[in-house]
Short mmCIF file of C-alpha atoms and ligand atoms in Angstrom, two decimals:
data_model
loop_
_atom_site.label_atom_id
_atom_site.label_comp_id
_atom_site.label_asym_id
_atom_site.label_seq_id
_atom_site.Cartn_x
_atom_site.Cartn_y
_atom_site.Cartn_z
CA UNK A 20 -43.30 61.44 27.70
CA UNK A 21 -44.25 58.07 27.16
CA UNK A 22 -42.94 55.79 24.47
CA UNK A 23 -44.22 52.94 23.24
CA UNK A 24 -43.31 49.89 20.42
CA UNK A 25 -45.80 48.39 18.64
CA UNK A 26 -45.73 44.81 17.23
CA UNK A 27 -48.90 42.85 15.46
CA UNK A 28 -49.14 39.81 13.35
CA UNK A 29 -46.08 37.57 14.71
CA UNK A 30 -47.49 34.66 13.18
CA UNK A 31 -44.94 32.29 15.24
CA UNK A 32 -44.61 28.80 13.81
CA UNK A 33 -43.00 25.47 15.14
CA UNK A 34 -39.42 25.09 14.67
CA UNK A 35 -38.75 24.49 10.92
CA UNK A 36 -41.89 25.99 9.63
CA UNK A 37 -41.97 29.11 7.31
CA UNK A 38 -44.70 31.22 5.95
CA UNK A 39 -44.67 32.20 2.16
CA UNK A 40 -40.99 30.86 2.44
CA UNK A 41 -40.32 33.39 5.63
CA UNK A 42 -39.19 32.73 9.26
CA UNK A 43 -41.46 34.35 11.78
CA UNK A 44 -39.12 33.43 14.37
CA UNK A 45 -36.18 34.80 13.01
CA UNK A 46 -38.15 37.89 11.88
CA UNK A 47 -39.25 38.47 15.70
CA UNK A 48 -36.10 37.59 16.82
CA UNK A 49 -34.14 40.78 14.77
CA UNK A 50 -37.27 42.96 16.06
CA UNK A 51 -36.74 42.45 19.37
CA UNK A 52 -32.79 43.00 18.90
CA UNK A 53 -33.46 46.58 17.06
CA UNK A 54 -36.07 47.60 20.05
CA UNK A 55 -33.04 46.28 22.44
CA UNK A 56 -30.46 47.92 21.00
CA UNK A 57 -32.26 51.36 20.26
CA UNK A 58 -35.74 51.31 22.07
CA UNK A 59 -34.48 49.79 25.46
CA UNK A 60 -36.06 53.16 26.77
CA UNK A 61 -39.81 52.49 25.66
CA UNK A 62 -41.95 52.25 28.71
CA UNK A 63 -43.92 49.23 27.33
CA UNK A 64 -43.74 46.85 24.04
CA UNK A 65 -47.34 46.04 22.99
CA UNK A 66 -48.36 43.26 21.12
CA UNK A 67 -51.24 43.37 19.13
CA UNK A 68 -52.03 39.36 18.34
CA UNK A 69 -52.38 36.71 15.86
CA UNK A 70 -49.51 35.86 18.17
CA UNK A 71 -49.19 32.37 16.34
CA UNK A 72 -50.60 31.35 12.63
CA UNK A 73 -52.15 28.38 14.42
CA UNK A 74 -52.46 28.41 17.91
CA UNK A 75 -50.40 25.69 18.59
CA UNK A 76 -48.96 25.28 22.15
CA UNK A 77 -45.05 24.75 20.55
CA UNK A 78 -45.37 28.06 19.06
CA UNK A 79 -46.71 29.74 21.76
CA UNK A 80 -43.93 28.40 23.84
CA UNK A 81 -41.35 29.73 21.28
CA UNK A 82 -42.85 33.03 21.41
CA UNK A 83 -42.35 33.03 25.09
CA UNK A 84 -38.77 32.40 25.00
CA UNK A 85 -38.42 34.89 22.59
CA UNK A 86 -40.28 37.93 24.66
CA UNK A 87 -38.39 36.80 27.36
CA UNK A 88 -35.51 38.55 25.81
CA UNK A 89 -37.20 41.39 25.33
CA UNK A 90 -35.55 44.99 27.64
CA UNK A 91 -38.91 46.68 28.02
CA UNK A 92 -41.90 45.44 29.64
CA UNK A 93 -44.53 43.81 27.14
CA UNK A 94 -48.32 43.62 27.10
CA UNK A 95 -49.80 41.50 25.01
CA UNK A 96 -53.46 40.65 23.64
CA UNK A 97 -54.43 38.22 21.06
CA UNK A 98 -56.32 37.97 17.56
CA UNK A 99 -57.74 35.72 15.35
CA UNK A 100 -55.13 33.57 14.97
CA UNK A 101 -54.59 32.59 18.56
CA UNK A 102 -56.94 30.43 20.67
CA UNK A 103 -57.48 32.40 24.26
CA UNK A 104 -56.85 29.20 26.11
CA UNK A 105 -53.47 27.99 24.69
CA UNK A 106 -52.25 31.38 24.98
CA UNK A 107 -53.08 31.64 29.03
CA UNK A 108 -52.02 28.08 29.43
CA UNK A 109 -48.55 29.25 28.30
CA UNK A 110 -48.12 32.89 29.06
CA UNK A 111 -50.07 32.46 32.51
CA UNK A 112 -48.70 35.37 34.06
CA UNK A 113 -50.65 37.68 31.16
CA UNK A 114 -53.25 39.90 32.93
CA UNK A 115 -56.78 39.57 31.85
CA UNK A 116 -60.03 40.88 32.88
CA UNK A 117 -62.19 39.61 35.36
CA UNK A 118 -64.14 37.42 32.56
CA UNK A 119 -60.85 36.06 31.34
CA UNK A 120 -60.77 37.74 28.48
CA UNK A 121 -56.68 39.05 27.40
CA UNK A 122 -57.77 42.53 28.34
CA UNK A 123 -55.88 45.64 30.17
CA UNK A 124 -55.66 48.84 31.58
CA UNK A 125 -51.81 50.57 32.23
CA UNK A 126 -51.95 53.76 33.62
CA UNK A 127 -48.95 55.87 32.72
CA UNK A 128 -48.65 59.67 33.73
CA UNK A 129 -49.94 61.05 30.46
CA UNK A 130 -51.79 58.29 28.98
CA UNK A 131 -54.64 55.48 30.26
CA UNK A 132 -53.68 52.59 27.43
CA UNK A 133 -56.03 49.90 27.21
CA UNK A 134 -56.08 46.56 25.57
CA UNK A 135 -58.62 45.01 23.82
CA UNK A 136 -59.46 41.39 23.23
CA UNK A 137 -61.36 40.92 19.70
CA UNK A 138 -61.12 37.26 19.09
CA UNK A 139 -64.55 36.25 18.42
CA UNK A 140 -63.85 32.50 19.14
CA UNK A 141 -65.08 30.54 20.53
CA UNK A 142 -65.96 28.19 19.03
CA UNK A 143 -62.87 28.05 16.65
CA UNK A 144 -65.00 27.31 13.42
CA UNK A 145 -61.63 29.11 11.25
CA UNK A 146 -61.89 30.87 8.72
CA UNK A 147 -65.83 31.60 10.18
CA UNK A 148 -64.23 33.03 13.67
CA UNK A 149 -61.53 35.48 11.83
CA UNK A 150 -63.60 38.58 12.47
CA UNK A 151 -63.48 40.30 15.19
CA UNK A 152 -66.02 40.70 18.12
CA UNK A 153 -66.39 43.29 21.32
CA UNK A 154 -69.15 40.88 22.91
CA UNK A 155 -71.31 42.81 25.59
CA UNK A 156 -68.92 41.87 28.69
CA UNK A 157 -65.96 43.18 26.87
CA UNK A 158 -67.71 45.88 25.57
CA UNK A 159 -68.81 46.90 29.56
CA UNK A 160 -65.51 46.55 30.88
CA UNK A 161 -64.26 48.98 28.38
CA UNK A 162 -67.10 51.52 29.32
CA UNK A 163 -65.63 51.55 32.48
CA UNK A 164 -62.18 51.52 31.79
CA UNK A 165 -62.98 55.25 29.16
CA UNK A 166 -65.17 56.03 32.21
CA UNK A 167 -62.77 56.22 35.09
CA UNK A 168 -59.94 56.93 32.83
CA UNK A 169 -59.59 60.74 34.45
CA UNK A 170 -58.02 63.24 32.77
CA UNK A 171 -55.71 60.62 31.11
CA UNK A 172 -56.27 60.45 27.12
CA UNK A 173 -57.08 56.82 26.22
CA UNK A 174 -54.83 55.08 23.49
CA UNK A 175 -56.97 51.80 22.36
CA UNK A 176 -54.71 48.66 21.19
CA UNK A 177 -56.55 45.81 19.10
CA UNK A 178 -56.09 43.57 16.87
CA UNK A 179 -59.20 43.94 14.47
CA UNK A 180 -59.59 47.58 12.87
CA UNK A 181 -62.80 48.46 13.78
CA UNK A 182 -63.22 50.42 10.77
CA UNK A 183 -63.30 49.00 7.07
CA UNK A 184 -59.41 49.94 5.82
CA UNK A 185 -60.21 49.41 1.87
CA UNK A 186 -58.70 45.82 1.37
CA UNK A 187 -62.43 43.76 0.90
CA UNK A 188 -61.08 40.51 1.86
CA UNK A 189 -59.39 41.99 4.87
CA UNK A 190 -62.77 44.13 5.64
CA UNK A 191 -64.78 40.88 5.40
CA UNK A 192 -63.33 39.91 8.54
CA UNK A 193 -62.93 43.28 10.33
CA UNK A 194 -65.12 44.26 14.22
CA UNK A 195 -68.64 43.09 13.38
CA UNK A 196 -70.19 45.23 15.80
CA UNK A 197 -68.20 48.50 14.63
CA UNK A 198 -71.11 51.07 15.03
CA UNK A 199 -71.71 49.69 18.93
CA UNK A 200 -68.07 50.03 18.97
CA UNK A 201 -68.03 53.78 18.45
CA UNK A 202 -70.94 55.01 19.44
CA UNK A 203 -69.37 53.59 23.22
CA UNK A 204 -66.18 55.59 22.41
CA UNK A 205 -67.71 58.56 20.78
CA UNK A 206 -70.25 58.58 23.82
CA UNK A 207 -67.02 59.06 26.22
CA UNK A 208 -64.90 61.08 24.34
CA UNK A 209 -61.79 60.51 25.53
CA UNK A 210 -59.73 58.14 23.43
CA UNK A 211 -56.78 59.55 21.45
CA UNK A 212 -55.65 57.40 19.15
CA UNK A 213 -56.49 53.41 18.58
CA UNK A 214 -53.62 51.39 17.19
CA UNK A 215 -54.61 47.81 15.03
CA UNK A 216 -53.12 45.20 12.95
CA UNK A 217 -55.03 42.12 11.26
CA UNK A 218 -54.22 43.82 7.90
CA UNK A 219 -50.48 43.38 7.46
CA UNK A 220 -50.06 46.36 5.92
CA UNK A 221 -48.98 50.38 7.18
CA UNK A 222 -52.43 52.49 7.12
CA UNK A 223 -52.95 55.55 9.12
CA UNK A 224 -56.28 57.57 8.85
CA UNK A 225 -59.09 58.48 10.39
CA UNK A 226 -62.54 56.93 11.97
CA UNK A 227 -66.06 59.08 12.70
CA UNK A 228 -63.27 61.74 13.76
CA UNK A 229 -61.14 59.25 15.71
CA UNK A 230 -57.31 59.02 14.07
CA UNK A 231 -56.06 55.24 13.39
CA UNK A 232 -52.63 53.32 13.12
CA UNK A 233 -52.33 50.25 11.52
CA UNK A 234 -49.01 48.42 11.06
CA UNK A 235 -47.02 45.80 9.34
CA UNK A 236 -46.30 42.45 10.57
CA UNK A 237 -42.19 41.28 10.99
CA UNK A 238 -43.34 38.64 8.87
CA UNK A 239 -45.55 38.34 5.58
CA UNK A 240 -47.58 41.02 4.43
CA UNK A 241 -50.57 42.43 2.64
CA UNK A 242 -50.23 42.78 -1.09
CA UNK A 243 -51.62 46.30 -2.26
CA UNK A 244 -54.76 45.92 -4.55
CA UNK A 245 -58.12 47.05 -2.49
CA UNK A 246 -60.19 44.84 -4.10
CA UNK A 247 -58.65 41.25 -3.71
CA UNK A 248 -61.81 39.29 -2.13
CA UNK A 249 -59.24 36.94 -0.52
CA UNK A 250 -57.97 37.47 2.59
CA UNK A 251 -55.09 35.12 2.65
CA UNK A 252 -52.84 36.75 0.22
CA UNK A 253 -49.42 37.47 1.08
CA UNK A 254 -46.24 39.57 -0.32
CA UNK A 255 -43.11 39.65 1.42
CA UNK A 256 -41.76 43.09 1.80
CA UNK A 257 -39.81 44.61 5.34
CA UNK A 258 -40.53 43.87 8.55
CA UNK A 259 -42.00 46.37 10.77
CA UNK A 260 -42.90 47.74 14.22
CA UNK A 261 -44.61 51.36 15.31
CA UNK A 262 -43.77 53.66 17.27
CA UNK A 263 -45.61 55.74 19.44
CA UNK A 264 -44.41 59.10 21.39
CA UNK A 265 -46.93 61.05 23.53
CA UNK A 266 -46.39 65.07 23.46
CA UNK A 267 -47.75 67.62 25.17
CA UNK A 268 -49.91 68.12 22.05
CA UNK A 269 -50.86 64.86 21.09
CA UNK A 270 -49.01 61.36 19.57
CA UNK A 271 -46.65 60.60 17.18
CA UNK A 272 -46.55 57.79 15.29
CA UNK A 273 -44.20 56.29 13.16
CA UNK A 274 -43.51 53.29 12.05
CA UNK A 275 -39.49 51.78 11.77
CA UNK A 276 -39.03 49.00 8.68
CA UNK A 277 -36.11 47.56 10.64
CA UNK A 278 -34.71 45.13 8.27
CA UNK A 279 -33.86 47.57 5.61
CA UNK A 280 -33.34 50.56 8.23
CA UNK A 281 -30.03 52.52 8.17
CA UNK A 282 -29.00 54.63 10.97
CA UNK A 283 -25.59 55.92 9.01
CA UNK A 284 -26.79 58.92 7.13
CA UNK A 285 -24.46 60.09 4.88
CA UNK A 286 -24.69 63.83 3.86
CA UNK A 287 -26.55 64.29 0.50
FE1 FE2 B 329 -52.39 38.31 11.06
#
């Protein structure tokens, strides 16, 4: 029964930098002691980019120290906030495909989970390059990775929903080539679940029949109104991860706010 933790959105800054008067590296840093202390267990930590807010090498090199604590093993792919390059410069040891791109398979006994790399950079022309982009290579290599897949159900991890999610700023900058997108997963018919962030904000739902999971950062997060046109807003509510359980039915997800979370119950 694999089990699985779920970050997106770490938004790591230099030393002495906040966001919306928040420290991302303090906010990662009581994540990754909750999954320590009570997820030591989980087979693999994903991280689901926008790794940095600006794709500077100091933060990328904080982030590293910081994972480096982390009990479980971690996969990680990147989002629109990252720059490809910096991130391999620093975390050189991070698999990628055979075009460089941060993509991966991991085969575990009940589940094929595979990684996806939507940053459409480059070139970095931001805020042009925030939506996300399967180009063609990326787009083969996961043909072949749902083809030879077996009898494994397929659990998709990327940073860009590529399905609108309500917010219009937010779906502004979702997968451009969304339809391509499915029709390739639809045409294989194996994928269980796909898990996203880029929103900042819990969603859960479906896609042309295909269920979703979207999750909070640690950090800021997405105000509520759907129809904000701008995409930069930010609230600051709990920090969050997801969890992910395979059964022998399906997946469960949940999600764990673990600032605010209580594990003494008292009886009602
Ligand atoms: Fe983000």
């Amino acid at each position: 029964m694999t089990k699985l933790i779920i970050f997106t959105d770490l938004h790591m800054v230099p030393e002495g930098t906040t966001i919306i008067g928040l420290d991302p590296y303090q906010r990662l840093a009581a994540g990754i002691a909750h999954v320590n202390a009570y997820h030591a267990d989980a087979d693999h930590v994903i991280f689901t980019g926008d790794l940095t807010h600006r794709a500077d090498r100091l933060s990328y090199e904080r982030l590293k120290g910081l994972l480096d604590t982390l009990a479980p093993p971690k996969a990680i792919t990147i989002g629109n906030h990252d720059r490809r390059d910096v991130f391999l410069d620093v975390f050189s040891d991070c698999p990628t495909d055979e075009n460089g791109f941060v993509q991966q398979a991991i085969d575990l006994p009940d589940c094929r989970l595979l990684l996806l790399d939507t940053l459409f950079a480059p070139p970095y022309d931001y805020p042009n390059s925030h939506a996300g982009l399967l180009c063609a290579a990326r787009m083969d290599w996961l043909d072949r990775q749902l083809a030879s897949a077996g009898d494994r159900p397929v659990m998709l991890f990327m940073h860009h929903p590529p399905h609108a999610t309500g917010f219009t700023g937010m779906d502004m900058i979702r997968l451009v080539n969304e339809v391509e997108f499915y029709d390739l997963v639809k045409r294989h018919g194996n994928v269980l679940h796909i898990f996203a962030g880029h929103v900042h904000r819990t969603i859960s739902g479906s896609s042309r029949g295909i269920p979703f999971s979207v999750f909070k950062s640690p950090v800021h997060q997405q105000p509520m109104p759907f129809d904000a046109p701008d995409a930069s807003l930010s609230i600051d509510e709990p920090a969050a991860y997801g969890i992910a359980v395979m059964t022998d039915t399906g997946v469960l997800v949940h999600t764990e706010d673990y600032e605010i979370a209580v594990r003494e119950a008292e009886v009602a």
